[in-house]
Coordinates of N, CA and C in Angstrom, one line a residue:
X1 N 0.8 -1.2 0.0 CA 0.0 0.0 0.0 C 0.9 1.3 0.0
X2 N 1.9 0.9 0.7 CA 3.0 2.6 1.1 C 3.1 2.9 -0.6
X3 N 3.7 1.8 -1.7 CA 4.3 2.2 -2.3 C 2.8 2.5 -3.3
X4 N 1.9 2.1 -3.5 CA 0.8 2.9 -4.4 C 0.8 4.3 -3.6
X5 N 1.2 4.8 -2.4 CA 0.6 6.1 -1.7 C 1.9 7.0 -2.4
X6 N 2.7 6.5 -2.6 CA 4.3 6.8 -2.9 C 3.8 7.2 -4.5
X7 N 3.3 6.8 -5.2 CA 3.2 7.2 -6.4 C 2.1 7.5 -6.5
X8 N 1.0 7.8 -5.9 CA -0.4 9.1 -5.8 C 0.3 10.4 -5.4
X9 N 1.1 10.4 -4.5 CA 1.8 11.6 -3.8 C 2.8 11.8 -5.1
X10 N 3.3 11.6 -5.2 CA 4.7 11.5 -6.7 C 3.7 12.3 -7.9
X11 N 2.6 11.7 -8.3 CA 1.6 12.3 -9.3 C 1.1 13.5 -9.1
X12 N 0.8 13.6 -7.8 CA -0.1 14.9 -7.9 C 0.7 16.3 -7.4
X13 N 2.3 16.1 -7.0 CA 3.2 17.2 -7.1 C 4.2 17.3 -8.2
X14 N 3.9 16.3 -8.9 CA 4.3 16.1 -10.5 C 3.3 17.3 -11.3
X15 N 2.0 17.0 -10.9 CA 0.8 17.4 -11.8 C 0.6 19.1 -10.9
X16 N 1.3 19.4 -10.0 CA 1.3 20.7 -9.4 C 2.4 21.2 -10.0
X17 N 3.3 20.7 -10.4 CA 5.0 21.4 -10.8 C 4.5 21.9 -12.1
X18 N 3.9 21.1 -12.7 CA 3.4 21.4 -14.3 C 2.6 22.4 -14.6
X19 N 1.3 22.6 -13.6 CA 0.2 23.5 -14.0 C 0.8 24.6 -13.1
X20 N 1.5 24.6 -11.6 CA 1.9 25.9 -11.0 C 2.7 26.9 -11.9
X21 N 3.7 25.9 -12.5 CA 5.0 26.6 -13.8 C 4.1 27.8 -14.7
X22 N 2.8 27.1 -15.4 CA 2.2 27.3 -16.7 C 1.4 28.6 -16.2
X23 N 0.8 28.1 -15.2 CA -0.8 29.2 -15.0 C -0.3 30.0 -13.4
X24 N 0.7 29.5 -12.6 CA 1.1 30.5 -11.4 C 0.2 29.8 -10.1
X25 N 0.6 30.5 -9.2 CA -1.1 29.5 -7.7 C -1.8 30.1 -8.2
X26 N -2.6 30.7 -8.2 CA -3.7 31.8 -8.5 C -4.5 30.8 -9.2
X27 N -4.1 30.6 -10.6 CA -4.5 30.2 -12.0 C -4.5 28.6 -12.2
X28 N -4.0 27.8 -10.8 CA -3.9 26.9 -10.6 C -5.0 26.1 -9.2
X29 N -6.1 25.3 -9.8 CA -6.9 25.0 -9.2 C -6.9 23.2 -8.5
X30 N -7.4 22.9 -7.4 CA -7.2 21.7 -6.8 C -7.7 20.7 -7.6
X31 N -8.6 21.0 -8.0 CA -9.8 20.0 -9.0 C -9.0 19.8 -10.2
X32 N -8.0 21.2 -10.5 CA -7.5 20.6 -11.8 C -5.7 19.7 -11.4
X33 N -5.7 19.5 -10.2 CA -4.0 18.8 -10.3 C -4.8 17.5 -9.8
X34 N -5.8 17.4 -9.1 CA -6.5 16.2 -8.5 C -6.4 15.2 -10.6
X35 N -6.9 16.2 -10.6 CA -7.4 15.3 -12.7 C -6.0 15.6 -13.5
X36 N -5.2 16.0 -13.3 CA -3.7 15.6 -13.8 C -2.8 14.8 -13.5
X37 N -3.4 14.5 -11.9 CA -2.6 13.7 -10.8 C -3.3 12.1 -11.1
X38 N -4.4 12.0 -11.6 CA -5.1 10.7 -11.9 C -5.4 10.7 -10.3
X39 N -5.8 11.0 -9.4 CA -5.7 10.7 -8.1 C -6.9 11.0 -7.9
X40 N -7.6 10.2 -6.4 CA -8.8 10.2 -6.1 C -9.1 11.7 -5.3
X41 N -9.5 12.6 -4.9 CA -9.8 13.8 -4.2 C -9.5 13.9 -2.6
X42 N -10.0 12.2 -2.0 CA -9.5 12.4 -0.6 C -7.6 12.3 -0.6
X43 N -7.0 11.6 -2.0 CA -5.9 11.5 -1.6 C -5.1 12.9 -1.4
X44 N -5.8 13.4 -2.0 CA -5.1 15.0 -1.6 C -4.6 15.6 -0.5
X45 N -5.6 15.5 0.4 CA -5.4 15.9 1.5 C -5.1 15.1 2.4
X46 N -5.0 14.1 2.2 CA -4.4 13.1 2.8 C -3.1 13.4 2.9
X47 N -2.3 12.9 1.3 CA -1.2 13.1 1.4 C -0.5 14.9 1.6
X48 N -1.2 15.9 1.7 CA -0.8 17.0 1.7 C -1.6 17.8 2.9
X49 N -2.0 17.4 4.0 CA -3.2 18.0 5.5 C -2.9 19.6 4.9
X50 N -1.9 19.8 4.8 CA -1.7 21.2 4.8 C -2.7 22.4 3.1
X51 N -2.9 21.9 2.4 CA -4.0 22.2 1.4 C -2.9 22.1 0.5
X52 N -3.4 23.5 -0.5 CA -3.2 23.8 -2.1 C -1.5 24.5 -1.3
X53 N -1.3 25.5 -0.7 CA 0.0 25.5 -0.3 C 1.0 24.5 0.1
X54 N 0.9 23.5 0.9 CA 1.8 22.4 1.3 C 2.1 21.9 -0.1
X55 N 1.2 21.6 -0.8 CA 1.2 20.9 -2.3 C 2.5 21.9 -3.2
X56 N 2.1 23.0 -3.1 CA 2.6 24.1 -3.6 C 3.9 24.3 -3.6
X57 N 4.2 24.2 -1.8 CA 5.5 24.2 -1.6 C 6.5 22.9 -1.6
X58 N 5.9 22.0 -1.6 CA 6.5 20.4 -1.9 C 6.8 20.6 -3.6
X59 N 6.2 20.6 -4.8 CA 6.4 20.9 -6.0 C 7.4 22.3 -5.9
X60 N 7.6 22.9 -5.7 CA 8.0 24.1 -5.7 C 10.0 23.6 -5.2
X61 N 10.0 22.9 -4.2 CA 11.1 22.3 -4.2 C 11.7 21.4 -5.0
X62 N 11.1 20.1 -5.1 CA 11.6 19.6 -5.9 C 12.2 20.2 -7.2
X63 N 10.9 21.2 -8.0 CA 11.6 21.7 -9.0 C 13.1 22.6 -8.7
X64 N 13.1 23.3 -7.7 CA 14.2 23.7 -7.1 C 15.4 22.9 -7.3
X65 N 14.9 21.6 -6.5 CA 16.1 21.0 -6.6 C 17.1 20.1 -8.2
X66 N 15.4 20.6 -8.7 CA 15.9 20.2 -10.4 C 16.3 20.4 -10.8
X67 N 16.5 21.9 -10.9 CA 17.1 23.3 -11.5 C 18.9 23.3 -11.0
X68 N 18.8 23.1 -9.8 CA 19.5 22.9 -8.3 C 20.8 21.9 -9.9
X69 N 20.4 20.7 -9.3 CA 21.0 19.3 -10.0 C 21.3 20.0 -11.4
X70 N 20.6 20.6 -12.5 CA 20.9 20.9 -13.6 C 22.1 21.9 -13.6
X71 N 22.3 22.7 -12.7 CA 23.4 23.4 -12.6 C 24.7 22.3 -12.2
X72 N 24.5 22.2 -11.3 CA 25.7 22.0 -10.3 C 26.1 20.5 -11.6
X73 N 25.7 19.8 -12.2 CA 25.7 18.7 -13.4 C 26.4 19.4 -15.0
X74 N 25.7 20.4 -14.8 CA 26.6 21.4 -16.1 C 27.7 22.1 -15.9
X75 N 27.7 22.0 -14.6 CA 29.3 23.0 -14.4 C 30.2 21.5 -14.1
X76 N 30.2 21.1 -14.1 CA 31.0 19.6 -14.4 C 31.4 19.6 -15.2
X77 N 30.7 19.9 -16.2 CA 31.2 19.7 -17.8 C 31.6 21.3 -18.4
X78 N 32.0 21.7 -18.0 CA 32.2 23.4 -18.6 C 34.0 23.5 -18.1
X79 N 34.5 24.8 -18.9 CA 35.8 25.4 -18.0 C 35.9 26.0 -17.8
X80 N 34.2 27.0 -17.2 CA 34.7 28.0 -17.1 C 32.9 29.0 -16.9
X81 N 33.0 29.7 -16.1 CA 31.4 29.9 -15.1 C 31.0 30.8 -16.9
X82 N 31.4 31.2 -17.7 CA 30.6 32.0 -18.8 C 30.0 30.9 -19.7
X83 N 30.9 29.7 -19.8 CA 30.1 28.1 -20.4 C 29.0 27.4 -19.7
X84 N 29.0 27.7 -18.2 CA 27.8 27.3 -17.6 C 26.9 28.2 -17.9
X85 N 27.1 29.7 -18.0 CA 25.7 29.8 -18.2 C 25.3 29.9 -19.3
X86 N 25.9 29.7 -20.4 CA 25.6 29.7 -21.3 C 24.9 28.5 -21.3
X87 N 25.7 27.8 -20.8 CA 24.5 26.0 -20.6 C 23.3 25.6 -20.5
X88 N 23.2 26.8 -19.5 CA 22.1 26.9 -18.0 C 21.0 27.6 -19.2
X89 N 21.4 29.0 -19.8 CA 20.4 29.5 -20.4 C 20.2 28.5 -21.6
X90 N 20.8 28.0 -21.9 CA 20.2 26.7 -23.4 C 19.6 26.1 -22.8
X91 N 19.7 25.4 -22.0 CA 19.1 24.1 -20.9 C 17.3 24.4 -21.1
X92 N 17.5 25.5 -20.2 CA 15.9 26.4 -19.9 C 15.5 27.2 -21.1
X93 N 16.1 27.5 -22.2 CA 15.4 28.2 -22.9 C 14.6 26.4 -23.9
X94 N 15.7 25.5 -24.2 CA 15.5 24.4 -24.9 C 14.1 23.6 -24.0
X95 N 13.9 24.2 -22.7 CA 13.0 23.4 -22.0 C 11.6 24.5 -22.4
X96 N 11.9 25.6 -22.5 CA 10.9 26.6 -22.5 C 10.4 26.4 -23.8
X97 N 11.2 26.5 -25.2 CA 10.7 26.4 -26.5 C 10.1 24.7 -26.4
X98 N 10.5 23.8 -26.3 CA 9.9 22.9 -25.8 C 8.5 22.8 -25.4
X99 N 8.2 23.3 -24.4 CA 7.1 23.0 -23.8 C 5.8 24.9 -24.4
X100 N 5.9 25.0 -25.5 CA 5.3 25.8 -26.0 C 5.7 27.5 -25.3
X101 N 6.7 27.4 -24.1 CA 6.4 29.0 -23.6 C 5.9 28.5 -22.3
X102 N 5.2 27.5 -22.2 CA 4.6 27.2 -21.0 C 5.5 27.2 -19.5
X103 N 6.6 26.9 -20.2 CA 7.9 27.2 -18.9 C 8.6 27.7 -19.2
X104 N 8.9 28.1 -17.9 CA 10.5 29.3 -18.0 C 11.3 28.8 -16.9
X105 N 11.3 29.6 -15.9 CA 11.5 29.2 -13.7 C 10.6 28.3 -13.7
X106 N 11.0 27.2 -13.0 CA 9.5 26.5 -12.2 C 9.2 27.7 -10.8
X107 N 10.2 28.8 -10.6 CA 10.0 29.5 -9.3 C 9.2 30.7 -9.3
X108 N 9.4 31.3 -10.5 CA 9.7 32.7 -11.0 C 7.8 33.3 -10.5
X109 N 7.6 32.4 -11.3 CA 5.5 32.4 -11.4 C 5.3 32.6 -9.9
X110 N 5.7 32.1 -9.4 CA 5.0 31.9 -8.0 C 5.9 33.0 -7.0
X111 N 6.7 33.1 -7.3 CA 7.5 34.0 -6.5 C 6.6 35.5 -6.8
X112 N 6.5 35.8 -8.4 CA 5.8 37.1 -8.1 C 4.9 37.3 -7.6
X113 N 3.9 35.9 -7.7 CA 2.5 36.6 -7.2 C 2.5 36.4 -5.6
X114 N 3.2 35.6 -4.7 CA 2.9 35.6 -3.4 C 4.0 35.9 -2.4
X115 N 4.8 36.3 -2.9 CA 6.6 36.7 -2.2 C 5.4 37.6 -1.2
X116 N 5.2 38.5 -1.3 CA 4.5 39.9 -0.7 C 3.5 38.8 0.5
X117 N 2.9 38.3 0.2 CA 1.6 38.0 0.8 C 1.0 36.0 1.1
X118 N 2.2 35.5 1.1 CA 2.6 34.2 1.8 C 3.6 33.7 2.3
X119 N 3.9 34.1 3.5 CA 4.9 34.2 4.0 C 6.3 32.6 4.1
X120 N 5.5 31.4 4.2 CA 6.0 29.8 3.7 C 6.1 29.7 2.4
X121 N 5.0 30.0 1.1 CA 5.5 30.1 -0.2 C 6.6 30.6 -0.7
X122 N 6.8 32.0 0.3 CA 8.4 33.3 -0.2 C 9.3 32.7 0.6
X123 N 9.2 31.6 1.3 CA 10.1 30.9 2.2 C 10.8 29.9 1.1
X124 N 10.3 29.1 0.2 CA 10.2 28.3 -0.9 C 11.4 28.6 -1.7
X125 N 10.7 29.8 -2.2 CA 11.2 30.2 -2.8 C 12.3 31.1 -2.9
X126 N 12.6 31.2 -1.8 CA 14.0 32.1 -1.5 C 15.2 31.4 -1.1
X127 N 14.7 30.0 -0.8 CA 15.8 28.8 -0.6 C 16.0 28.7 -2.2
X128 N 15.2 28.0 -2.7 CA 15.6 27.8 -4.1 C 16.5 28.9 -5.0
X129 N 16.1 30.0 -4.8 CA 17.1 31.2 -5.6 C 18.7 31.1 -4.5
X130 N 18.8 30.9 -3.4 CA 19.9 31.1 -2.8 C 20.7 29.6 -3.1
X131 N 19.9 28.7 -3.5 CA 20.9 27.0 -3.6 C 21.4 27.5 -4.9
X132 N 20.4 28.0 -6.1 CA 21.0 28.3 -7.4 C 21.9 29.6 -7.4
X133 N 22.1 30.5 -6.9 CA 23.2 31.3 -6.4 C 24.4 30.8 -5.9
X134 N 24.5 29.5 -4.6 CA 25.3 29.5 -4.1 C 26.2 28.5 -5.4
X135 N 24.8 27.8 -6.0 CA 26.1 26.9 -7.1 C 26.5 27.5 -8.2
X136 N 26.6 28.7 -8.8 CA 27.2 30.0 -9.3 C 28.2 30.2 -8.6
X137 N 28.1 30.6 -7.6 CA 28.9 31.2 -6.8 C 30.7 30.1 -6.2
X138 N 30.0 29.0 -6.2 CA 30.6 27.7 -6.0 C 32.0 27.9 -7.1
X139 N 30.5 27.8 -8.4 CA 31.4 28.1 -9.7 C 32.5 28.6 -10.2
X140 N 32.3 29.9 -9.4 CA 33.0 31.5 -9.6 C 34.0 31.5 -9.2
X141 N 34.0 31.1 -7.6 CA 35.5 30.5 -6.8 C 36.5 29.7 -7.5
X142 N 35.6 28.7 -8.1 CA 36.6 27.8 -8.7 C 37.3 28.2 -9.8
X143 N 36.6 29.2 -10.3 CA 37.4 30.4 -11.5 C 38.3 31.0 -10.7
X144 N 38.3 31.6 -9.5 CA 39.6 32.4 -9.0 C 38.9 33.2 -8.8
X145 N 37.7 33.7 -8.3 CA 37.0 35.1 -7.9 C 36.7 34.6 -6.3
X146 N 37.6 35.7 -5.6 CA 36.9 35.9 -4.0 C 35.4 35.4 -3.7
X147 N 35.2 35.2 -2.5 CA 34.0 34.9 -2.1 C 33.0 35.6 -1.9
X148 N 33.4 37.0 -1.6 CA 32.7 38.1 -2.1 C 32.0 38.5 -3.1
X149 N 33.4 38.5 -4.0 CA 32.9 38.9 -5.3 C 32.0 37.9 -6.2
X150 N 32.4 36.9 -6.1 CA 31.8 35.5 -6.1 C 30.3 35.8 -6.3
X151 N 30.0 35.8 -5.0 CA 28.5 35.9 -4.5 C 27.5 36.9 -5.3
X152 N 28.2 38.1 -4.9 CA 27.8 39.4 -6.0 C 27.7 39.1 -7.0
X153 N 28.5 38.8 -8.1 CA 28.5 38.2 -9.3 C 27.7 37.1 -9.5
X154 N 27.6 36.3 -8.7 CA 26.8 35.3 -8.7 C 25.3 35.8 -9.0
X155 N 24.5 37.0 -8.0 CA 23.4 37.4 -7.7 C 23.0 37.8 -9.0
X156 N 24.3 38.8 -9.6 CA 23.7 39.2 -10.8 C 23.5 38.4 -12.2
X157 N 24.1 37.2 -12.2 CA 24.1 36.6 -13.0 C 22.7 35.4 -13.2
X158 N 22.8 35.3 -12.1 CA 21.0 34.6 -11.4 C 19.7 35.8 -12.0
X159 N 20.1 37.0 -11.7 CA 19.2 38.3 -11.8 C 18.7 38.1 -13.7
X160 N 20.1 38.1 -14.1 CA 20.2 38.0 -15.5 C 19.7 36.7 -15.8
X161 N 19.9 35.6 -15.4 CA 19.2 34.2 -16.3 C 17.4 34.6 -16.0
X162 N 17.2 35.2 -14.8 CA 15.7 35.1 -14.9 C 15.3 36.1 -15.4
X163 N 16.1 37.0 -15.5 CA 15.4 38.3 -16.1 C 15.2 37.8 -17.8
X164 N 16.0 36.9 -18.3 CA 15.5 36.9 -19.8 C 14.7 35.6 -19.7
X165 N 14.6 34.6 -19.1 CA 13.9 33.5 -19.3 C 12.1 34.5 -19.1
X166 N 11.7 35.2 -18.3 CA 10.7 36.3 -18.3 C 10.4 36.7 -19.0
X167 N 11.4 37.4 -20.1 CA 11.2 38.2 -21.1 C 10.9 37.2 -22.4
X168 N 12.0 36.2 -22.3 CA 11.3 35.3 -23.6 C 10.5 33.9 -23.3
X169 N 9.7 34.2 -22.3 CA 8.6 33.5 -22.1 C 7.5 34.7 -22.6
X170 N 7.5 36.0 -21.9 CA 6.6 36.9 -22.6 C 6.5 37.5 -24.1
X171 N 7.3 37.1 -24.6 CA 7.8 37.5 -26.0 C 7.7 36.2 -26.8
X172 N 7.4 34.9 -26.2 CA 7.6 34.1 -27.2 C 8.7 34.0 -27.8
X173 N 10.2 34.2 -27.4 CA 11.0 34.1 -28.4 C 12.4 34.3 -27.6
X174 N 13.1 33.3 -28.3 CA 14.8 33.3 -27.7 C 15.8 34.5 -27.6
X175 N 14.9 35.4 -27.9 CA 16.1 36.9 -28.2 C 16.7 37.2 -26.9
X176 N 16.0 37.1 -26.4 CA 16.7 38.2 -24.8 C 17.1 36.4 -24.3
X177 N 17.3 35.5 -24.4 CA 18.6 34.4 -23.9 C 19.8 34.8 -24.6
X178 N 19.4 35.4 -25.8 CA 20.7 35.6 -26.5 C 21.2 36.6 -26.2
X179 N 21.0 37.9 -26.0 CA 21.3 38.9 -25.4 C 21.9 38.8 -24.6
X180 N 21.0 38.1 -22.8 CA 21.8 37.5 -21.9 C 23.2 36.5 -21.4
X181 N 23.6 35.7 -22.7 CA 24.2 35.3 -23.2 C 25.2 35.9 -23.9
X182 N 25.3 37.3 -24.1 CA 26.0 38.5 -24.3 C 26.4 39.2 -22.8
X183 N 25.6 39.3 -22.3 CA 25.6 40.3 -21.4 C 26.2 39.6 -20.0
X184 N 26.2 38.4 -20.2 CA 27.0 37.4 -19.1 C 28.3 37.5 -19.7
X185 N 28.4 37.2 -20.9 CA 29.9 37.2 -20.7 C 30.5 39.0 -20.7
X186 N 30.2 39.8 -20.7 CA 30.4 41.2 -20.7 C 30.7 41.0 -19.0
X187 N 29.8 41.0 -18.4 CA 29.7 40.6 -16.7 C 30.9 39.9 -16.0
X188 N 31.6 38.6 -17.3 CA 32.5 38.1 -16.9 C 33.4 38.4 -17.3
X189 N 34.2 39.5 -18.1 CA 35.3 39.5 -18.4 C 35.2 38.7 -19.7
X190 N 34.5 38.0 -20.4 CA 35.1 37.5 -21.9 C 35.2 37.8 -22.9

């Protein structure tokens, strides 16, 4: 039984990661992750007592930690922090044109609308921007930049991957990845 509960729970913050990304909490209803999740209606609350936010913030991490893994996995293979982002922005933009526009951040959506006004949501989400900072920043050291400057550099370069994945989610179009992709390496010295 654990393991069918193991995979109703798996489905229905599967089926939260997907429609939170697309439509934001707001635009994202229980009835509809319940019927994405294939899941019965009591299992919801079951597996989640806490409602549409615990759900929220459980998807909200993991994707975190996806994004998390995607970095810290691409800078393995790079020599050099202007090759990871360049990575990082292909990675997410190839996932965004991919999935129609429908994704950009799995954070970004949710961070605007409730940073102000849910206090455990903007908690979420503020771990998640500081893991993907620190593995920038991780990065940057291992290039020979202070820890300081590191971090700084890091923030702004974080600032920049989301500021264009935003823009070419609202634009429909790869231009501002490419720009940012300019403007990183200007940022780095190359």
């Amino acid at each position: 039984m654990a393991v069918k509960g193991d995979q109703t729970r798996t489905r229905l913050i599967d089926a939260a990661r997907t429609l939170v990304e697309a439509r934001g909490y707001f635009g994202t209803g229980l009835n509809e992750v319940i019927e994405a999740g294939r899941a019965p209606r009591g299992s919801l609350y079951h597996h989640f007592p806490g409602g549409k936010d615990q759900l929220t913030a459980e998807a909200l991490a993991v994707s975190a930690r996806e994004i998390d893994a995607l970095i810290r996995s691409l800078a393995e293979g790079v020599t050099d922090t202007r090759e990871l982002i360049e990575a990082v922005l292909d990675a997410l933009a190839d996932r965004m044109e991919e999935a129609g526009y429908a994704k950009g951040c799995p954070i970004a959506t949710v961070a605007l609308e409730v940073a102000a006004t849910n206090a455990s949501l903007q908690q979420v989400c503020a771990e998640a921007y500081d893991g993907w900072e620190r593995a920038l920043a991780d990065r940057l050291v291992a290039d020979g930049h202070g820890r300081d400057h590191a971090e700084d550099l890091a923030c702004s370069l974080l600032a920049l991957v989301e500021g264009a994945l935003v823009l070419a989610r609202a634009r429909r179009s790869r231009v501002p990845i490419e720009r940012a992709r300019r403007s990183a390496a200007v940022l780095l010295g190359a």
